[in-house]
mmCIF file of C-alpha atoms in Angstrom:
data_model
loop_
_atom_site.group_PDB
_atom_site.id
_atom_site.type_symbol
_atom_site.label_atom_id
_atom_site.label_comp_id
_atom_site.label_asym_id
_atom_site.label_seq_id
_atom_site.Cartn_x
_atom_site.Cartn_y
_atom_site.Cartn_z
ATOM 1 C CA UNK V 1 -31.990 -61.201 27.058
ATOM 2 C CA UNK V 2 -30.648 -62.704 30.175
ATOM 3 C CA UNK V 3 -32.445 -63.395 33.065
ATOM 4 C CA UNK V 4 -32.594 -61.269 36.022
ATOM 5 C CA UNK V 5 -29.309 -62.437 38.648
ATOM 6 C CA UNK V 6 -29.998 -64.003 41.630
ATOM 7 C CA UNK V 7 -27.949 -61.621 43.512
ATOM 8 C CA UNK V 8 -28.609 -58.757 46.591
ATOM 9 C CA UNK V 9 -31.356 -56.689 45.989
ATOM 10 C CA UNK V 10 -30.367 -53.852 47.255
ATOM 11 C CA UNK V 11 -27.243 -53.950 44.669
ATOM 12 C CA UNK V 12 -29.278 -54.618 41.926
ATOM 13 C CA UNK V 13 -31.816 -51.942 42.705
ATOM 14 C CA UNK V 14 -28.719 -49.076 42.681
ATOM 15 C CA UNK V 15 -27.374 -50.731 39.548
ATOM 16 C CA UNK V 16 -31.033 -50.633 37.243
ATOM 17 C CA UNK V 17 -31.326 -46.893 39.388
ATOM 18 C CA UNK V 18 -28.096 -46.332 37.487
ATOM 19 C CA UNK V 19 -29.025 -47.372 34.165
ATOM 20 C CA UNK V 20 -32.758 -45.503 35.102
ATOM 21 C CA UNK V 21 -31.061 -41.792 35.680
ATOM 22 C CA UNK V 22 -29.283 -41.745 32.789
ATOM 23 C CA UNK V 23 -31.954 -42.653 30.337
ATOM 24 C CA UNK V 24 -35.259 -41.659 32.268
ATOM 25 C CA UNK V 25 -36.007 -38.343 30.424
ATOM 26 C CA UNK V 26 -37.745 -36.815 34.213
ATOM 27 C CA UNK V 27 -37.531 -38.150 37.770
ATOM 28 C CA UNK V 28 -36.123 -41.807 37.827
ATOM 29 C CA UNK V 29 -36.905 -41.631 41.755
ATOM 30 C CA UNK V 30 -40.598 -41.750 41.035
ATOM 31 C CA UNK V 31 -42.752 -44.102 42.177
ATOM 32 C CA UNK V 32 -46.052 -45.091 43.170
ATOM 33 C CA UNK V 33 -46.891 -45.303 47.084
ATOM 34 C CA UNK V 34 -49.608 -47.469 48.108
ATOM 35 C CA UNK V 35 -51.333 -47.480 51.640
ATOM 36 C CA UNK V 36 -54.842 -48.543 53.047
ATOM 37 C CA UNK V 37 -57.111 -46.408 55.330
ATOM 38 C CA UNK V 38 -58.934 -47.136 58.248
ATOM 39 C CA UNK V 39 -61.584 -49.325 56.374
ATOM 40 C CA UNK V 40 -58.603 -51.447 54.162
ATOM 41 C CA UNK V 41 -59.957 -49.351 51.132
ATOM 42 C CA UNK V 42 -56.183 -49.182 49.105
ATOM 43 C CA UNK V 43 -54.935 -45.849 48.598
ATOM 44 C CA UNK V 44 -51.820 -44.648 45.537
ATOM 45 C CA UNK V 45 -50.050 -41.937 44.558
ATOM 46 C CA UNK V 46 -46.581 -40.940 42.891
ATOM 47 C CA UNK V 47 -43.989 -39.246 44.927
ATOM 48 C CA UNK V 48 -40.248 -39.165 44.648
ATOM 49 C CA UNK V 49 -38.265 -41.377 46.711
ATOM 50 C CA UNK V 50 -34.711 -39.857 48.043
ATOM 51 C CA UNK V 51 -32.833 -42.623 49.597
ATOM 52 C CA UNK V 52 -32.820 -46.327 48.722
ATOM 53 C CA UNK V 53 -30.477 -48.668 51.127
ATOM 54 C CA UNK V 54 -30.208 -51.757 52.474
ATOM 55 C CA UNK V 55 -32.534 -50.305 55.361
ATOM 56 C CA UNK V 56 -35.410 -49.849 52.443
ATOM 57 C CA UNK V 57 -36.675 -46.750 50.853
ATOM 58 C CA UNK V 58 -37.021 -43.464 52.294
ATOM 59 C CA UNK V 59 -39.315 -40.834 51.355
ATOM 60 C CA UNK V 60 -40.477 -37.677 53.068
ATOM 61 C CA UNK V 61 -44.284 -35.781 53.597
ATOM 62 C CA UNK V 62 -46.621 -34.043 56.242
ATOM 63 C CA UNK V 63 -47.678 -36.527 58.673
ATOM 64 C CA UNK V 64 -50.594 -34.488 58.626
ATOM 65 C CA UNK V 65 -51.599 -35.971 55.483
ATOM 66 C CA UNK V 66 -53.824 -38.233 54.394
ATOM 67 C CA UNK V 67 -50.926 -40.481 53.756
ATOM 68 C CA UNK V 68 -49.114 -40.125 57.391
ATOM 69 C CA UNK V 69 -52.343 -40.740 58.767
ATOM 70 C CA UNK V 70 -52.923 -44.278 56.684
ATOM 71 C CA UNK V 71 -49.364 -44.768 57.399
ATOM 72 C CA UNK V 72 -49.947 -43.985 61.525
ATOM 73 C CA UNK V 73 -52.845 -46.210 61.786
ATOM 74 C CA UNK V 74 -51.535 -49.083 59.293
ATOM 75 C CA UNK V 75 -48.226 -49.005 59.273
ATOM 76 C CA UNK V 76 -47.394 -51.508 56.053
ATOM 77 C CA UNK V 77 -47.689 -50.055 52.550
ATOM 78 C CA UNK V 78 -46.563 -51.385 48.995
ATOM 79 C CA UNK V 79 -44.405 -49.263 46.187
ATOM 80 C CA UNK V 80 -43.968 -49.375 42.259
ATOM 81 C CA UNK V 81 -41.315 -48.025 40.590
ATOM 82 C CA UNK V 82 -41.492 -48.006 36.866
ATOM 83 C CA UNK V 83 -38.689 -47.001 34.323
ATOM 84 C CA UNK V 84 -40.300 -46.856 30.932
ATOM 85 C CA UNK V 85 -37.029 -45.654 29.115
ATOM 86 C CA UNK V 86 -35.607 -48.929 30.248
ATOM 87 C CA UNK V 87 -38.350 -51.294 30.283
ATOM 88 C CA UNK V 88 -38.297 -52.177 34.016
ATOM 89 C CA UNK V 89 -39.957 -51.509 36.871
ATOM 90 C CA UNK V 90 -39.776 -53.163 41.285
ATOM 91 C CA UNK V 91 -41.924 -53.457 43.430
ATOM 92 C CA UNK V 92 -41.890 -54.060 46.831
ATOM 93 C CA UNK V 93 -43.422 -54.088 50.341
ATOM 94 C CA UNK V 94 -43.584 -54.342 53.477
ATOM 95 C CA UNK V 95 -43.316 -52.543 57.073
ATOM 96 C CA UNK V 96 -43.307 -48.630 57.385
ATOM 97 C CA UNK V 97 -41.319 -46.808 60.329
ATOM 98 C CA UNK V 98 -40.662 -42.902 60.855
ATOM 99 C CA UNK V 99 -36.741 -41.864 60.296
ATOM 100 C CA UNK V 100 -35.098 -40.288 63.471
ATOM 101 C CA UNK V 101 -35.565 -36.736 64.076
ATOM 102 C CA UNK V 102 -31.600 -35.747 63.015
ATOM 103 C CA UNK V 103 -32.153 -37.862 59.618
ATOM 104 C CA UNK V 104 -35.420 -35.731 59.193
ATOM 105 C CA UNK V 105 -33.682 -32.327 59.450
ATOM 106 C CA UNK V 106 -30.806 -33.366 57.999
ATOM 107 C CA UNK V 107 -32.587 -33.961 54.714
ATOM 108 C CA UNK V 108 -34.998 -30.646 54.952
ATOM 109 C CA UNK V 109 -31.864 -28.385 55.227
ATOM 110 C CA UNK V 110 -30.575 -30.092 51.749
ATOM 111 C CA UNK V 111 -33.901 -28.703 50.464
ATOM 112 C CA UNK V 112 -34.333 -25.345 48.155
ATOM 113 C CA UNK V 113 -35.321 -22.786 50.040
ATOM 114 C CA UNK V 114 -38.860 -22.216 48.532
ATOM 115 C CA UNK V 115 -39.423 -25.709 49.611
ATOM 116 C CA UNK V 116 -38.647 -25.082 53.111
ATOM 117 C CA UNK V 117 -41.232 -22.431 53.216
ATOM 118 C CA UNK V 118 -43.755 -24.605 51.332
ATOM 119 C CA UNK V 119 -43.739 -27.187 53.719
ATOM 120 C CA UNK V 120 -44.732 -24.627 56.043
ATOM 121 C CA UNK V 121 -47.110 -22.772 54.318
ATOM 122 C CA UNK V 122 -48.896 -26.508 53.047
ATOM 123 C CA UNK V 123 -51.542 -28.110 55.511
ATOM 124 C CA UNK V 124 -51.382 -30.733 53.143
ATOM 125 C CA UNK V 125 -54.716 -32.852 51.879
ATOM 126 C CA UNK V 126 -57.218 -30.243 54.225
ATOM 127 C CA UNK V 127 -59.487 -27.997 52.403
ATOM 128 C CA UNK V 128 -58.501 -24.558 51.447
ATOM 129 C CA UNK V 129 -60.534 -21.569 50.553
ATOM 130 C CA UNK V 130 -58.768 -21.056 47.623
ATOM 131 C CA UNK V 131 -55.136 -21.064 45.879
ATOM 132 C CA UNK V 132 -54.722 -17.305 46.958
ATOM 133 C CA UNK V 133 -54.795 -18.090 50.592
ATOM 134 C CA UNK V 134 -52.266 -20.711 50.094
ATOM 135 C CA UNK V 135 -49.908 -18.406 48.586
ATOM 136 C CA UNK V 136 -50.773 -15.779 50.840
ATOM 137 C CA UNK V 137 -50.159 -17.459 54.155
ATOM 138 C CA UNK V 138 -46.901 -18.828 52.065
ATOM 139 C CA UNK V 139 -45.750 -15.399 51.701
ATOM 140 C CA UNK V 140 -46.756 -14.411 55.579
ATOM 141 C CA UNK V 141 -44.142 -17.304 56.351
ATOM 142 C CA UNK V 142 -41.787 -16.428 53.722
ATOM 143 C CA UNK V 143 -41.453 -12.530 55.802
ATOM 144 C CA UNK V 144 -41.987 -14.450 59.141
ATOM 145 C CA UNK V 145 -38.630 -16.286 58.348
ATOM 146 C CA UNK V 146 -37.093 -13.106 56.942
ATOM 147 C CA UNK V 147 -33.250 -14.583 55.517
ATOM 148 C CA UNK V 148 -32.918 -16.458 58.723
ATOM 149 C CA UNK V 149 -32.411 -20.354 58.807
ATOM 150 C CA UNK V 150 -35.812 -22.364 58.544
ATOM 151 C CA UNK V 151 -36.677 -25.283 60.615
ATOM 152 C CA UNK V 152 -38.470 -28.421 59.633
ATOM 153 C CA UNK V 153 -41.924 -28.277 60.583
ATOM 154 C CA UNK V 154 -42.696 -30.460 63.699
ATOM 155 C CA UNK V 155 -45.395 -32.330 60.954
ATOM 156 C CA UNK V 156 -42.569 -32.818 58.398
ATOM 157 C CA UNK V 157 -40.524 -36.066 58.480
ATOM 158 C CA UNK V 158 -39.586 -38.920 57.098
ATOM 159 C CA UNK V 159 -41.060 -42.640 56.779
ATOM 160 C CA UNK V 160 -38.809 -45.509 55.381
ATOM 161 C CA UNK V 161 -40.310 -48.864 53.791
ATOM 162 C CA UNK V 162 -38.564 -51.553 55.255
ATOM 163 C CA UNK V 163 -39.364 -54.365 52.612
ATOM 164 C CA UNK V 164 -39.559 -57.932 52.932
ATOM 165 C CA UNK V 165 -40.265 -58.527 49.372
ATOM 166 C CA UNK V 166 -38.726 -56.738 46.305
ATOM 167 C CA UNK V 167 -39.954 -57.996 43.105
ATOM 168 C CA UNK V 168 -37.860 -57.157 40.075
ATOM 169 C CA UNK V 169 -39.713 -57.187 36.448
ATOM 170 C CA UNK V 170 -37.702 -56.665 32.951
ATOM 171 C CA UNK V 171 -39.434 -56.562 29.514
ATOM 172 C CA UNK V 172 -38.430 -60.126 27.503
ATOM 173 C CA UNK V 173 -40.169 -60.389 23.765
ATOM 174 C CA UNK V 174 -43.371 -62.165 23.058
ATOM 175 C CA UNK V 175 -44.796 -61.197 26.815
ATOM 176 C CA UNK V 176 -42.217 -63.473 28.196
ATOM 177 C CA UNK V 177 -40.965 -61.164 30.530
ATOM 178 C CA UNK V 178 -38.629 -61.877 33.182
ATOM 179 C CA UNK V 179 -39.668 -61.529 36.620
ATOM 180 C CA UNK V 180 -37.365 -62.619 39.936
ATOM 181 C CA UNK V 181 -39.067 -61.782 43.916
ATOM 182 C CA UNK V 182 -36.602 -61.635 46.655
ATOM 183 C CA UNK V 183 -37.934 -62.446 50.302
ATOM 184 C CA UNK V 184 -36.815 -62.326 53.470
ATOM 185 C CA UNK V 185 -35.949 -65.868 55.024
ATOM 186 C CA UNK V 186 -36.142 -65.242 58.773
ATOM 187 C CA UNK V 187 -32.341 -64.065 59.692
ATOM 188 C CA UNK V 188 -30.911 -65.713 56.891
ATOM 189 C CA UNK V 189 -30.927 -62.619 54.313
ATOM 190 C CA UNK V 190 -32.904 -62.973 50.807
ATOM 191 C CA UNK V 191 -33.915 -66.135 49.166
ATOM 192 C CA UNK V 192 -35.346 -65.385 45.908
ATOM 193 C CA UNK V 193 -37.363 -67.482 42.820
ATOM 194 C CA UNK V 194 -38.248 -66.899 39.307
ATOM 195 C CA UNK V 195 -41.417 -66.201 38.242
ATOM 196 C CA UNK V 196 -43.481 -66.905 35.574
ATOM 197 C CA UNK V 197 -44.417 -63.293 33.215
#
């Protein structure tokens, strides 16, 4: 197996993203979020990323939640993505900032419609009675709305990891695996090394 290229990482992330959706039996734009609260106690969870560019990767949630509110008061956070069907996975991290407004919008319109409502009906990570007041303040929205258009939720936007190292990992035999991280050098672009498995 040849070793991973010492190439852009942004090119090589859409090319193993390529070979990910069209093996990865469910979701090849999962990955694993990590952030740290307000003592440096770490934080993870899975969510689906929807953009990945040279600018970093974009995902979108309430900024209500506990999440935005890490993200708001520490704004750095680390991701893993991991393709099983391909035996690879990348991490990287670095600096979080909030997409524009118009990007934000743009992006809830492309959503289904039930999703729309949902992020409306959702105080997400705050304590509910119960499941059937969820669904029934989701179905007080869903008349509020009627067939009209929806907006996005004031609380619902965007945040976009703007990494300044992205580590690629591929399975090699024996637990040799082949590992390459890319770093930012100053204005200079990416200077990357191999790593030991």
């Amino acid at each position: 197996m040849t070793e991973i290229p010492d190439t852009d990482p942004h090119d090589l992330f859409a090319l193993w993203y390529e070979l990910a959706s069209a093996n990865e039996p469910a979701d090849p734009n999962a990955f694993t979020l990590a952030t740290q609260d307000q003592d440096g106690m770490p934080d993870a969870r899975i969510l689906l990323f929807k953009g990945f560019a040279k600018e970093g990767l974009t995902f979108y949630t309430n900024s209500h939640s506990t999440k935005g509110k890490q993200i708001a008061n520490q704004p750095v956070a680390a991701a893993v993505v991991h393709w099983k069907s391909i035996l690879r996975q990348v991490r990287l991290r670095g600096p979080v900032v909030q997409v524009s407004d118009s990007e934000a919008d743009m992006y809830f319109q492309s959503r289904a419609r039930n999703s729309q409502l949902g992020a409306w009906a959702s105080d997400q990570s705050h304590g509910i009675e119960s499941r059937d007041q969820l669904e029934a303040k989701y179905h007080d929205i869903e008349k509020y709305f009627g067939d009209g258009p929806i907006p996005r939720p004031p609380h619902w936007t965007g945040f976009r990891i703007e990494p300044v190292v992205i580590e690629f990992w591929k399975n090699g035999p024996f637990r040799l695996h082949h590992r390459r991280r890319f770093y930012k050098n100053d204005q200079m672009g990416w200077a990357s090394e191999v790593l030991s498995p």
